[in-house]
Amino acid sequence: MDWLDTSIMRTRGTAQGRTPDTHELTEAKQGKYHYTIGPYSDPVLHVRPGDRVVVETRDAFEGAIQTEQDLPSRVLSMPFVNPQNGPIMVEGARKGDVIAVHIESMAPRGPNPRGTCAMIPHFGALSGTSLTALLTDPLPEIVRKIDVDEQGVYWSRRVTLPYRPHIGTLSCSPEIDSINTLTPDAHGGNMDLPDMGPGSITYLPVRADGGRLFIGDAHACQGDGEVCGTAVEYASTTTFQVDLIKGWSLEWPRLENEAVIMAIGSARPLEDATRIAYRELILWMEAEYGYDRWDAYMMLSQCGQVRLGNFVDPKYTVGAAIRKTYLA
Amino acid sequence: MDWLDTSIMRTRGTAQGRTPDTHELTEAKQGKYHYTIGPYSDPVLHVRPGDRVVVETRDAFEGAIQTEQDLPSRVLSMPFVNPQNGPIMVEGARKGDVIAVHIESMAPRGPNPRGTCAMIPHFGALSGTSLTALLTDPLPEIVRKIDVDEQGVYWSRRVTLPYRPHIGTLSCSPEIDSINTLTPDAHGGNMDLPDMGPGSITYLPVRADGGRLFIGDAHACQGDGEVCGTAVEYASTTTFQVDLIKGWSLEWPRLENEAVIMAIGSARPLEDATRIAYRELILWMEAEYGYDRWDAYMMLSQCGQVRLGNFVDPKYTVGAAIRKTYLA
Amino acid sequence: MDWLDTSIMRTRGTAQGRTPDTHELTEAKQGKYHYTIGPYSDPVLHVRPGDRVVVETRDAFEGAIQTEQDLPSRVLSMPFVNPQNGPIMVEGARKGDVIAVHIESMAPRGPNPRGTCAMIPHFGALSGTSLTALLTDPLPEIVRKIDVDEQGVYWSRRVTLPYRPHIGTLSCSPEIDSINTLTPDAHGGNMDLPDMGPGSITYLPVRADGGRLFIGDAHACQGDGEVCGTAVEYASTTTFQVDLIKGWSLEWPRLENEAVIMAIGSARPLEDATRIAYRELILWMEAEYGYDRWDAYMMLSQCGQVRLGNFVDPKYTVGAAIRKTYLA
Amino acid sequence: MDWLDTSIMRTRGTAQGRTPDTHELTEAKQGKYHYTIGPYSDPVLHVRPGDRVVVETRDAFEGAIQTEQDLPSRVLSMPFVNPQNGPIMVEGARKGDVIAVHIESMAPRGPNPRGTCAMIPHFGALSGTSLTALLTDPLPEIVRKIDVDEQGVYWSRRVTLPYRPHIGTLSCSPEIDSINTLTPDAHGGNMDLPDMGPGSITYLPVRADGGRLFIGDAHACQGDGEVCGTAVEYASTTTFQVDLIKGWSLEWPRLENEAVIMAIGSARPLEDATRIAYRELILWMEAEYGYDRWDAYMMLSQCGQVRLGNFVDPKYTVGAAIRKTYLA
């Protein structure tokens, strides 16, 4: 049996086998991309639970870096980076619900070298930044253009990395805030979590009518922490299915794949992101998997899995997971 | 000579002795108060540089806590707290300018006990919180109603505290974000800095046309750090003068009073807030007071003054100051 | 070919195929266990590079918790916990060298239930602690005794965890400090890193003559972060081989296994531990694997692996790793 | 009446008006200075409660920086910096007691320029450091030699700073750890707190027989946070009186002067240092000044005073204080 049939999305979603429509959200249809995630923008698409969306995401630099000579400090204009598709309205979604996003596939778009990685001045984990404000000089500004296809990420003559695509930024709208697309928080946002690729389902808390789903920031691959500040950023055609789970009130996003369930936290310092993730996982095990709170806490101390998403964005993102075999 | 005549506001502002108009921004005129600071709300007032505004601020609980039996968990509805007056449009303000806010006076409003301090569950520096997420029980939920007048804050039979009024939340709008009124950041916001009272001038970076000034969250007094999470919150009549400084591009808010100049940073962890404040102060001394950068850095290591605003809000706020006598 | 033959230990160590002696370090021979790691204690064993040591480690509670009624607050006396075997003197080790510790096997000792996990008041990642000092009540004090053998860790009727033994605390002596055995730092110490089990080689900087190797704190398994504060602590018979690498001057411990090389950092906040680990890994790739510094930085942003050791000890521990296939 | 007569030291100390002896601890008598604070070194002096000690402290660079050409990277050899006088044994001091150190006077020693301030590579709050490990270049290495006398600190032609002497490093020994003199912690150590000057009494927890008092690191003045990493370091003749308070079991050092009582915490991140300081202050008010815990917590939120000692040492130091007028 396909694991999907036992997923939370399938067993608790309102689609329940309804024949899905497929919606195309091309660059042309999207028109203006968004740099904040909030309740103040106009919807580009209305879908029903169970529907499939095929979306053309732009890369995090909105295509402005075409060659290794296109330095970020010259071609980018803050805060107009990390463009998002959306908002997509999901029929019936209300505050206190959850929108499930099952990523089915991600294919690269555009001519090669279509992947971009950059060291941006005063950005990245091993540099002074706007928040860890120092008097040091910036690191060198370097752009790497990288060929990407579904067989690999051709980093250098020496190294070919596996193609491990995932979505860097995914969210429903906050209730009243409108948050720039560089920042992850309780709504989701720029989590940069490598687990959020094909085969994953992300559960996003709904805080505004219709949920107002935003998606963007595809990565062809990314290491834990995204240490230099950027992944292999690329334009993608991403296909995902949406569902709606009524009356599941979450504080923070969650994720599920074949092997694990994962709670996600975003905060500074990094231990606070990790605390959020573990606490949410424990409360989840208690509420839905028959665990005593303290048993869950002590057992995760023996088998919990931590993924560092990013420690370069305005808030850092951590996922805490447990294998599903321990939940049976 | 009045120190004001030598202030940055007076010497560089565009008002330049223009006879000010005075505007009243009463509760009635304000109508709907705001819970986010951003570019998406409708102006309530238009003023010109040099004008005076007399504003009726509501307390951070919007008056919902009238007795010590009105527990926050029952009478408050997040995120609808810390209501702000505004936005006030300042004629001529454009991105890259600064709006100066000189607070002239703050008087308490309403019947006594008009001051409120509360321990709110899972809030405050010595409790687990939504961000420092723990499995601990909340601390007791306690409300204190306190008589306040311009002679004192009548904390208890044992202790009368001095009346040291200041504005907790002050900001221009961010460029594209709309930020809840609990959070301080580079736009200003909920800094909770005791220095921001009568006799101070705050310099706020303008990032949206007209600046879009917001003000609220009056405190009758507050200790360094606002450790339990709230000050003596009260409704005030606050009088301030606005001016506009063209072409002064700031990353973070700054402050001036008779004795010091102060740079302000808000971030987590607390050392990052402090780093921002000190770096901005050093760059300020270098740019405008004839200091070599390294001389400023080394000298502040001998005479810099640090104020902890808050370490309870979603970001922590620190001011770093130097006495004006060292700038002569 | 065995990967060990290509390891740093084998290719650069001074043993070079010398026939090893095997030393027993039983409880009786150890006599007094140690609660600090430093240069002030008397050696219990002298070995030569290449020698094998079979050591009887005590559990972190020094056997004081025999039943689930033996509460830590009653039976433990701080700081006399986490007892260490050693110091073991390695012939020829001088400041500026590295001692390699190849863990060959770890077997449980003593009658079942021989594994112990405890929630200790004001300890653990989701509680106020002595350092994250709050006014909250402690979490419940709970002891779990667990059967352990080489086939599994019998956590509950519902869950059997895999036996994944590793050493929690491993170090050479600091140069002048003597550091309690709960704290990890640049010398190693209480890193609580699940990778440090059979099949791993840990490289420890030597800062005192003979290195003064300490070892203890065996875990039958541990999740990422050791969230409740303790692993499945147990007494072990651990067999390891020692070697000496002359003139390899490290700031922080490093680790190697068949798949990866890993740099290890311990600090607070957690991002600083992660920064140390990644910086050391980059400098390692630059110094010894022909990588340009910035290429290494950008590439790890795509394929770096982060392990959270602990975020409960006085300093937090993180390992940053890269697959050896990318170093060929 | 002299406030000293009402101090904790005088009212609870065991000296009780005993005629004090005065001990000289000259450089010659000290002989070898110490670079760790612990239980493993030999006493240089035995005193009785109430005695006065006149000690010749060396500067933090042990006099190795005589001119502005003596760069730290050339003349210093880590970890042999910040030399300490001591250990001084106080008769009758046992674990669970407190040693009170009343600093009476501090006079500069040696020929001018006797003050030294340095920017040390990869040290200081606005640089990457060994713990906040980055890939950035170091800031410039700069030494400033400064004339100091009891009338002022002659920083530059432009600025003379007030002479505000204080002791940077003060401690009793930990129980089993021996801690390098750069690190503050629960034993005291390198707190770099400007309040610790003449007219202050510091209360240090005793954890080893005799207390084993260490003192050093005199500063002619220092700003909040010691932002560049060093104060105006100088050699001093410091006179202090010691007393012993039996059965006062403290977790962290405390301080008293004419105006305030202050609790001191040292940790990273900086909010944890602040939490420790405030929690200890609240527990102190509860235990000894008749305050309800929650009343103290809420009142400090209105009148607590925070001093940032340092945010450059391996742990950061914060003092939280309340005015004595509120304790009456």
PDB file of N, CA and C in Angstrom, chain B residues 20-87:
ATOM      1  N   PRO B  20       4.591  76.105  14.388  1.00  0.00           N
ATOM      2  CA  PRO B  20       3.938  74.807  14.299  1.00  0.00           C
ATOM      3  C   PRO B  20       2.426  74.906  14.452  1.00  0.00           C
ATOM      4  N   ASP B  21       1.743  74.017  13.778  1.00  0.00           N
ATOM      5  CA  ASP B  21       0.337  73.756  14.078  1.00  0.00           C
ATOM      6  C   ASP B  21       0.270  72.687  15.144  1.00  0.00           C
ATOM      7  N   THR B  22      -0.790  72.691  15.907  1.00  0.00           N
ATOM      8  CA  THR B  22      -1.007  71.609  16.878  1.00  0.00           C
ATOM      9  C   THR B  22      -2.224  70.794  16.449  1.00  0.00           C
ATOM     10  N   HIS B  23      -2.040  69.469  16.451  1.00  0.00           N
ATOM     11  CA  HIS B  23      -3.096  68.543  16.030  1.00  0.00           C
ATOM     12  C   HIS B  23      -3.504  67.688  17.222  1.00  0.00           C
ATOM     13  N   GLU B  24      -4.791  67.506  17.343  1.00  0.00           N
ATOM     14  CA  GLU B  24      -5.281  66.605  18.386  1.00  0.00           C
ATOM     15  C   GLU B  24      -5.608  65.261  17.742  1.00  0.00           C
ATOM     16  N   LEU B  25      -5.090  64.200  18.355  1.00  0.00           N
ATOM     17  CA  LEU B  25      -5.467  62.876  17.881  1.00  0.00           C
ATOM     18  C   LEU B  25      -6.112  62.138  19.053  1.00  0.00           C
ATOM     19  N   THR B  26      -7.374  62.469  19.261  1.00  0.00           N
ATOM     20  CA  THR B  26      -8.132  61.887  20.372  1.00  0.00           C
ATOM     21  C   THR B  26      -8.523  60.445  20.052  1.00  0.00           C
ATOM     22  N   GLU B  27      -9.013  59.751  21.062  1.00  0.00           N
ATOM     23  CA  GLU B  27      -9.523  58.384  20.839  1.00  0.00           C
ATOM     24  C   GLU B  27     -10.595  58.403  19.760  1.00  0.00           C
ATOM     25  N   ALA B  28     -11.458  59.397  19.844  1.00  0.00           N
ATOM     26  CA  ALA B  28     -12.552  59.469  18.871  1.00  0.00           C
ATOM     27  C   ALA B  28     -12.024  59.680  17.461  1.00  0.00           C
ATOM     28  N   LYS B  29     -11.065  60.582  17.340  1.00  0.00           N
ATOM     29  CA  LYS B  29     -10.535  60.843  16.013  1.00  0.00           C
ATOM     30  C   LYS B  29      -9.763  59.633  15.477  1.00  0.00           C
ATOM     31  N   GLN B  30      -9.049  58.971  16.371  1.00  0.00           N
ATOM     32  CA  GLN B  30      -8.300  57.778  15.941  1.00  0.00           C
ATOM     33  C   GLN B  30      -9.262  56.695  15.465  1.00  0.00           C
ATOM     34  N   GLY B  31     -10.355  56.509  16.204  1.00  0.00           N
ATOM     35  CA  GLY B  31     -11.299  55.445  15.835  1.00  0.00           C
ATOM     36  C   GLY B  31     -10.665  54.092  16.046  1.00  0.00           C
ATOM     37  N   LYS B  32     -10.391  53.399  14.978  1.00  0.00           N
ATOM     38  CA  LYS B  32      -9.780  52.069  15.030  1.00  0.00           C
ATOM     39  C   LYS B  32      -8.283  52.201  15.321  1.00  0.00           C
ATOM     40  N   TYR B  33      -7.868  51.547  16.373  1.00  0.00           N
ATOM     41  CA  TYR B  33      -6.429  51.490  16.657  1.00  0.00           C
ATOM     42  C   TYR B  33      -5.795  50.349  15.842  1.00  0.00           C
ATOM     43  N   HIS B  34      -4.488  50.358  15.776  1.00  0.00           N
ATOM     44  CA  HIS B  34      -3.808  49.386  14.910  1.00  0.00           C
ATOM     45  C   HIS B  34      -2.966  48.392  15.704  1.00  0.00           C
ATOM     46  N   TYR B  35      -2.912  47.146  15.177  1.00  0.00           N
ATOM     47  CA  TYR B  35      -2.142  46.071  15.800  1.00  0.00           C
ATOM     48  C   TYR B  35      -0.979  45.612  14.933  1.00  0.00           C
ATOM     49  N   THR B  36      -0.857  46.253  13.780  1.00  0.00           N
ATOM     50  CA  THR B  36       0.374  46.045  13.000  1.00  0.00           C
ATOM     51  C   THR B  36       0.852  47.398  12.516  1.00  0.00           C
ATOM     52  N   ILE B  37       2.147  47.455  12.281  1.00  0.00           N
ATOM     53  CA  ILE B  37       2.814  48.659  11.809  1.00  0.00           C
ATOM     54  C   ILE B  37       3.284  48.371  10.395  1.00  0.00           C
ATOM     55  N   GLY B  38       2.649  49.014   9.450  1.00  0.00           N
ATOM     56  CA  GLY B  38       2.991  48.703   8.071  1.00  0.00           C
ATOM     57  C   GLY B  38       2.399  49.708   7.108  1.00  0.00           C
ATOM     58  N   PRO B  39       2.569  49.407   5.820  1.00  0.00           N
ATOM     59  CA  PRO B  39       2.151  50.357   4.787  1.00  0.00           C
ATOM     60  C   PRO B  39       0.719  50.154   4.293  1.00  0.00           C
ATOM     61  N   TYR B  40      -0.061  49.269   4.957  1.00  0.00           N
ATOM     62  CA  TYR B  40      -1.354  48.893   4.377  1.00  0.00           C
ATOM     63  C   TYR B  40      -2.561  49.556   5.044  1.00  0.00           C
ATOM     64  N   SER B  41      -2.322  50.410   6.019  1.00  0.00           N
ATOM     65  CA  SER B  41      -3.452  50.998   6.761  1.00  0.00           C
ATOM     66  C   SER B  41      -3.704  52.447   6.308  1.00  0.00           C
ATOM     67  N   ASP B  42      -4.866  52.958   6.625  1.00  0.00           N
ATOM     68  CA  ASP B  42      -5.252  54.298   6.172  1.00  0.00           C
ATOM     69  C   ASP B  42      -4.810  55.376   7.160  1.00  0.00           C
ATOM     70  N   PRO B  43      -4.209  56.442   6.661  1.00  0.00           N
ATOM     71  CA  PRO B  43      -3.753  57.548   7.527  1.00  0.00           C
ATOM     72  C   PRO B  43      -4.901  58.157   8.337  1.00  0.00           C
ATOM     73  N   VAL B  44      -4.571  58.567   9.551  1.00  0.00           N
ATOM     74  CA  VAL B  44      -5.572  59.276  10.362  1.00  0.00           C
ATOM     75  C   VAL B  44      -5.247  60.759  10.490  1.00  0.00           C
ATOM     76  N   LEU B  45      -4.056  61.138  10.104  1.00  0.00           N
ATOM     77  CA  LEU B  45      -3.634  62.513  10.328  1.00  0.00           C
ATOM     78  C   LEU B  45      -2.506  62.856   9.372  1.00  0.00           C
ATOM     79  N   HIS B  46      -2.543  64.097   8.864  1.00  0.00           N
ATOM     80  CA  HIS B  46      -1.442  64.601   8.045  1.00  0.00           C
ATOM     81  C   HIS B  46      -0.856  65.811   8.752  1.00  0.00           C
ATOM     82  N   VAL B  47       0.470  65.822   8.921  1.00  0.00           N
ATOM     83  CA  VAL B  47       1.109  66.941   9.603  1.00  0.00           C
ATOM     84  C   VAL B  47       2.275  67.430   8.754  1.00  0.00           C
ATOM     85  N   ARG B  48       2.773  68.596   9.140  1.00  0.00           N
ATOM     86  CA  ARG B  48       3.953  69.143   8.476  1.00  0.00           C
ATOM     87  C   ARG B  48       5.116  69.134   9.463  1.00  0.00           C
ATOM     88  N   PRO B  49       6.333  69.078   8.958  1.00  0.00           N
ATOM     89  CA  PRO B  49       7.499  69.124   9.844  1.00  0.00           C
ATOM     90  C   PRO B  49       7.404  70.310  10.801  1.00  0.00           C
ATOM     91  N   GLY B  50       7.676  70.078  12.050  1.00  0.00           N
ATOM     92  CA  GLY B  50       7.590  71.117  13.071  1.00  0.00           C
ATOM     93  C   GLY B  50       6.278  71.076  13.836  1.00  0.00           C
ATOM     94  N   ASP B  51       5.291  70.399  13.301  1.00  0.00           N
ATOM     95  CA  ASP B  51       3.990  70.381  13.971  1.00  0.00           C
ATOM     96  C   ASP B  51       4.037  69.605  15.286  1.00  0.00           C
ATOM     97  N   ARG B  52       3.076  69.966  16.113  1.00  0.00           N
ATOM     98  CA  ARG B  52       2.911  69.324  17.417  1.00  0.00           C
ATOM     99  C   ARG B  52       1.658  68.446  17.356  1.00  0.00           C
ATOM    100  N   VAL B  53       1.745  67.261  17.978  1.00  0.00           N
ATOM    101  CA  VAL B  53       0.587  66.366  18.030  1.00  0.00           C
ATOM    102  C   VAL B  53       0.302  66.034  19.489  1.00  0.00           C
ATOM    103  N   VAL B  54      -0.965  66.142  19.848  1.00  0.00           N
ATOM    104  CA  VAL B  54      -1.401  65.725  21.180  1.00  0.00           C
ATOM    105  C   VAL B  54      -2.248  64.474  20.980  1.00  0.00           C
ATOM    106  N   VAL B  55      -1.733  63.347  21.442  1.00  0.00           N
ATOM    107  CA  VAL B  55      -2.344  62.059  21.108  1.00  0.00           C
ATOM    108  C   VAL B  55      -2.845  61.367  22.371  1.00  0.00           C
ATOM    109  N   GLU B  56      -4.008  60.791  22.261  1.00  0.00           N
ATOM    110  CA  GLU B  56      -4.538  59.972  23.360  1.00  0.00           C
ATOM    111  C   GLU B  56      -4.183  58.510  23.088  1.00  0.00           C
ATOM    112  N   THR B  57      -3.163  58.024  23.784  1.00  0.00           N
ATOM    113  CA  THR B  57      -2.799  56.605  23.631  1.00  0.00           C
ATOM    114  C   THR B  57      -3.649  55.766  24.574  1.00  0.00           C
ATOM    115  N   ARG B  58      -3.956  54.580  24.117  1.00  0.00           N
ATOM    116  CA  ARG B  58      -4.591  53.588  24.996  1.00  0.00           C
ATOM    117  C   ARG B  58      -3.520  52.735  25.636  1.00  0.00           C
ATOM    118  N   ASP B  59      -3.864  52.107  26.748  1.00  0.00           N
ATOM    119  CA  ASP B  59      -2.848  51.245  27.353  1.00  0.00           C
ATOM    120  C   ASP B  59      -2.688  49.971  26.512  1.00  0.00           C
ATOM    121  N   ALA B  60      -1.622  49.221  26.808  1.00  0.00           N
ATOM    122  CA  ALA B  60      -1.251  48.066  25.986  1.00  0.00           C
ATOM    123  C   ALA B  60      -2.334  46.992  25.981  1.00  0.00           C
ATOM    124  N   PHE B  61      -3.206  47.024  26.988  1.00  0.00           N
ATOM    125  CA  PHE B  61      -4.302  46.050  27.057  1.00  0.00           C
ATOM    126  C   PHE B  61      -5.590  46.628  26.478  1.00  0.00           C
ATOM    127  N   GLU B  62      -5.496  47.768  25.904  1.00  0.00           N
ATOM    128  CA  GLU B  62      -6.627  48.501  25.320  1.00  0.00           C
ATOM    129  C   GLU B  62      -7.765  48.677  26.324  1.00  0.00           C
ATOM    130  N   GLY B  63      -7.374  48.862  27.575  1.00  0.00           N
ATOM    131  CA  GLY B  63      -8.354  49.126  28.614  1.00  0.00           C
ATOM    132  C   GLY B  63      -9.151  47.927  29.073  1.00  0.00           C
ATOM    133  N   ALA B  64      -8.787  46.733  28.607  1.00  0.00           N
ATOM    134  CA  ALA B  64      -9.589  45.547  28.942  1.00  0.00           C
ATOM    135  C   ALA B  64      -9.377  45.073  30.373  1.00  0.00           C
ATOM    136  N   ILE B  65      -8.295  45.536  30.994  1.00  0.00           N
ATOM    137  CA  ILE B  65      -8.021  45.113  32.371  1.00  0.00           C
ATOM    138  C   ILE B  65      -8.370  46.262  33.308  1.00  0.00           C
ATOM    139  N   GLN B  66      -9.547  46.198  33.892  1.00  0.00           N
ATOM    140  CA  GLN B  66     -10.032  47.273  34.761  1.00  0.00           C
ATOM    141  C   GLN B  66      -9.850  46.952  36.231  1.00  0.00           C
ATOM    142  N   THR B  67      -9.854  45.671  36.549  1.00  0.00           N
ATOM    143  CA  THR B  67      -9.673  45.267  37.943  1.00  0.00           C
ATOM    144  C   THR B  67      -8.648  44.145  37.992  1.00  0.00           C
ATOM    145  N   GLU B  68      -8.230  43.827  39.197  1.00  0.00           N
ATOM    146  CA  GLU B  68      -7.228  42.761  39.340  1.00  0.00           C
ATOM    147  C   GLU B  68      -7.836  41.381  39.088  1.00  0.00           C
ATOM    148  N   GLN B  69      -9.141  41.338  38.859  1.00  0.00           N
ATOM    149  CA  GLN B  69      -9.784  40.072  38.507  1.00  0.00           C
ATOM    150  C   GLN B  69      -9.872  39.871  36.989  1.00  0.00           C
ATOM    151  N   ASP B  70      -9.529  40.880  36.237  1.00  0.00           N
ATOM    152  CA  ASP B  70      -9.587  40.750  34.772  1.00  0.00           C
ATOM    153  C   ASP B  70      -8.294  40.107  34.258  1.00  0.00           C
ATOM    154  N   LEU B  71      -8.286  38.781  34.263  1.00  0.00           N
ATOM    155  CA  LEU B  71      -7.056  38.091  33.888  1.00  0.00           C
ATOM    156  C   LEU B  71      -6.807  38.196  32.380  1.00  0.00           C
ATOM    157  N   PRO B  72      -5.549  38.435  32.008  1.00  0.00           N
ATOM    158  CA  PRO B  72      -5.218  38.550  30.590  1.00  0.00           C
ATOM    159  C   PRO B  72      -5.694  37.369  29.754  1.00  0.00           C
ATOM    160  N   SER B  73      -5.550  36.153  30.281  1.00  0.00           N
ATOM    161  CA  SER B  73      -5.935  34.980  29.481  1.00  0.00           C
ATOM    162  C   SER B  73      -7.426  34.977  29.173  1.00  0.00           C
ATOM    163  N   ARG B  74      -8.201  35.753  29.945  1.00  0.00           N
ATOM    164  CA  ARG B  74      -9.638  35.802  29.680  1.00  0.00           C
ATOM    165  C   ARG B  74     -10.037  37.015  28.860  1.00  0.00           C
ATOM    166  N   VAL B  75      -9.404  38.149  29.123  1.00  0.00           N
ATOM    167  CA  VAL B  75      -9.914  39.388  28.510  1.00  0.00           C
ATOM    168  C   VAL B  75      -9.124  39.829  27.270  1.00  0.00           C
ATOM    169  N   LEU B  76      -7.963  39.210  27.054  1.00  0.00           N
ATOM    170  CA  LEU B  76      -7.181  39.607  25.871  1.00  0.00           C
ATOM    171  C   LEU B  76      -7.352  38.569  24.765  1.00  0.00           C
ATOM    172  N   SER B  77      -7.226  39.024  23.538  1.00  0.00           N
ATOM    173  CA  SER B  77      -7.335  38.125  22.399  1.00  0.00           C
ATOM    174  C   SER B  77      -6.166  38.410  21.455  1.00  0.00           C
ATOM    175  N   MET B  78      -5.160  37.559  21.542  1.00  0.00           N
ATOM    176  CA  MET B  78      -3.963  37.754  20.720  1.00  0.00           C
ATOM    177  C   MET B  78      -4.313  37.595  19.239  1.00  0.00           C
ATOM    178  N   PRO B  79      -3.689  38.323  18.328  1.00  0.00           N
ATOM    179  CA  PRO B  79      -2.644  39.324  18.508  1.00  0.00           C
ATOM    180  C   PRO B  79      -3.182  40.741  18.661  1.00  0.00           C
ATOM    181  N   PHE B  80      -4.407  40.866  19.167  1.00  0.00           N
ATOM    182  CA  PHE B  80      -5.020  42.196  19.214  1.00  0.00           C
ATOM    183  C   PHE B  80      -4.709  42.897  20.525  1.00  0.00           C
ATOM    184  N   VAL B  81      -3.446  43.201  20.726  1.00  0.00           N
ATOM    185  CA  VAL B  81      -2.981  43.922  21.915  1.00  0.00           C
ATOM    186  C   VAL B  81      -2.029  45.016  21.467  1.00  0.00           C
ATOM    187  N   ASN B  82      -1.655  45.831  22.429  1.00  0.00           N
ATOM    188  CA  ASN B  82      -0.736  46.958  22.184  1.00  0.00           C
ATOM    189  C   ASN B  82      -1.212  47.847  21.024  1.00  0.00           C
ATOM    190  N   PRO B  83      -2.386  48.452  21.185  1.00  0.00           N
ATOM    191  CA  PRO B  83      -2.983  49.266  20.115  1.00  0.00           C
ATOM    192  C   PRO B  83      -2.186  50.538  19.856  1.00  0.00           C
ATOM    193  N   GLN B  84      -2.074  50.882  18.613  1.00  0.00           N
ATOM    194  CA  GLN B  84      -1.269  52.036  18.214  1.00  0.00           C
ATOM    195  C   GLN B  84      -2.133  53.132  17.582  1.00  0.00           C
ATOM    196  N   ASN B  85      -1.805  54.359  17.919  1.00  0.00           N
ATOM    197  CA  ASN B  85      -2.332  55.501  17.176  1.00  0.00           C
ATOM    198  C   ASN B  85      -1.535  55.664  15.891  1.00  0.00           C
ATOM    199  N   GLY B  86      -2.235  56.153  14.890  1.00  0.00           N
ATOM    200  CA  GLY B  86      -1.575  56.423  13.616  1.00  0.00           C
ATOM    201  C   GLY B  86      -2.325  55.710  12.506  1.00  0.00           C
ATOM    202  N   PRO B  87      -1.775  55.592  11.323  1.00  0.00           N
ATOM    203  CA  PRO B  87      -0.532  56.233  10.915  1.00  0.00           C
ATOM    204  C   PRO B  87      -0.686  57.732  10.670  1.00  0.00           C
TER     205      PRO B  87
END
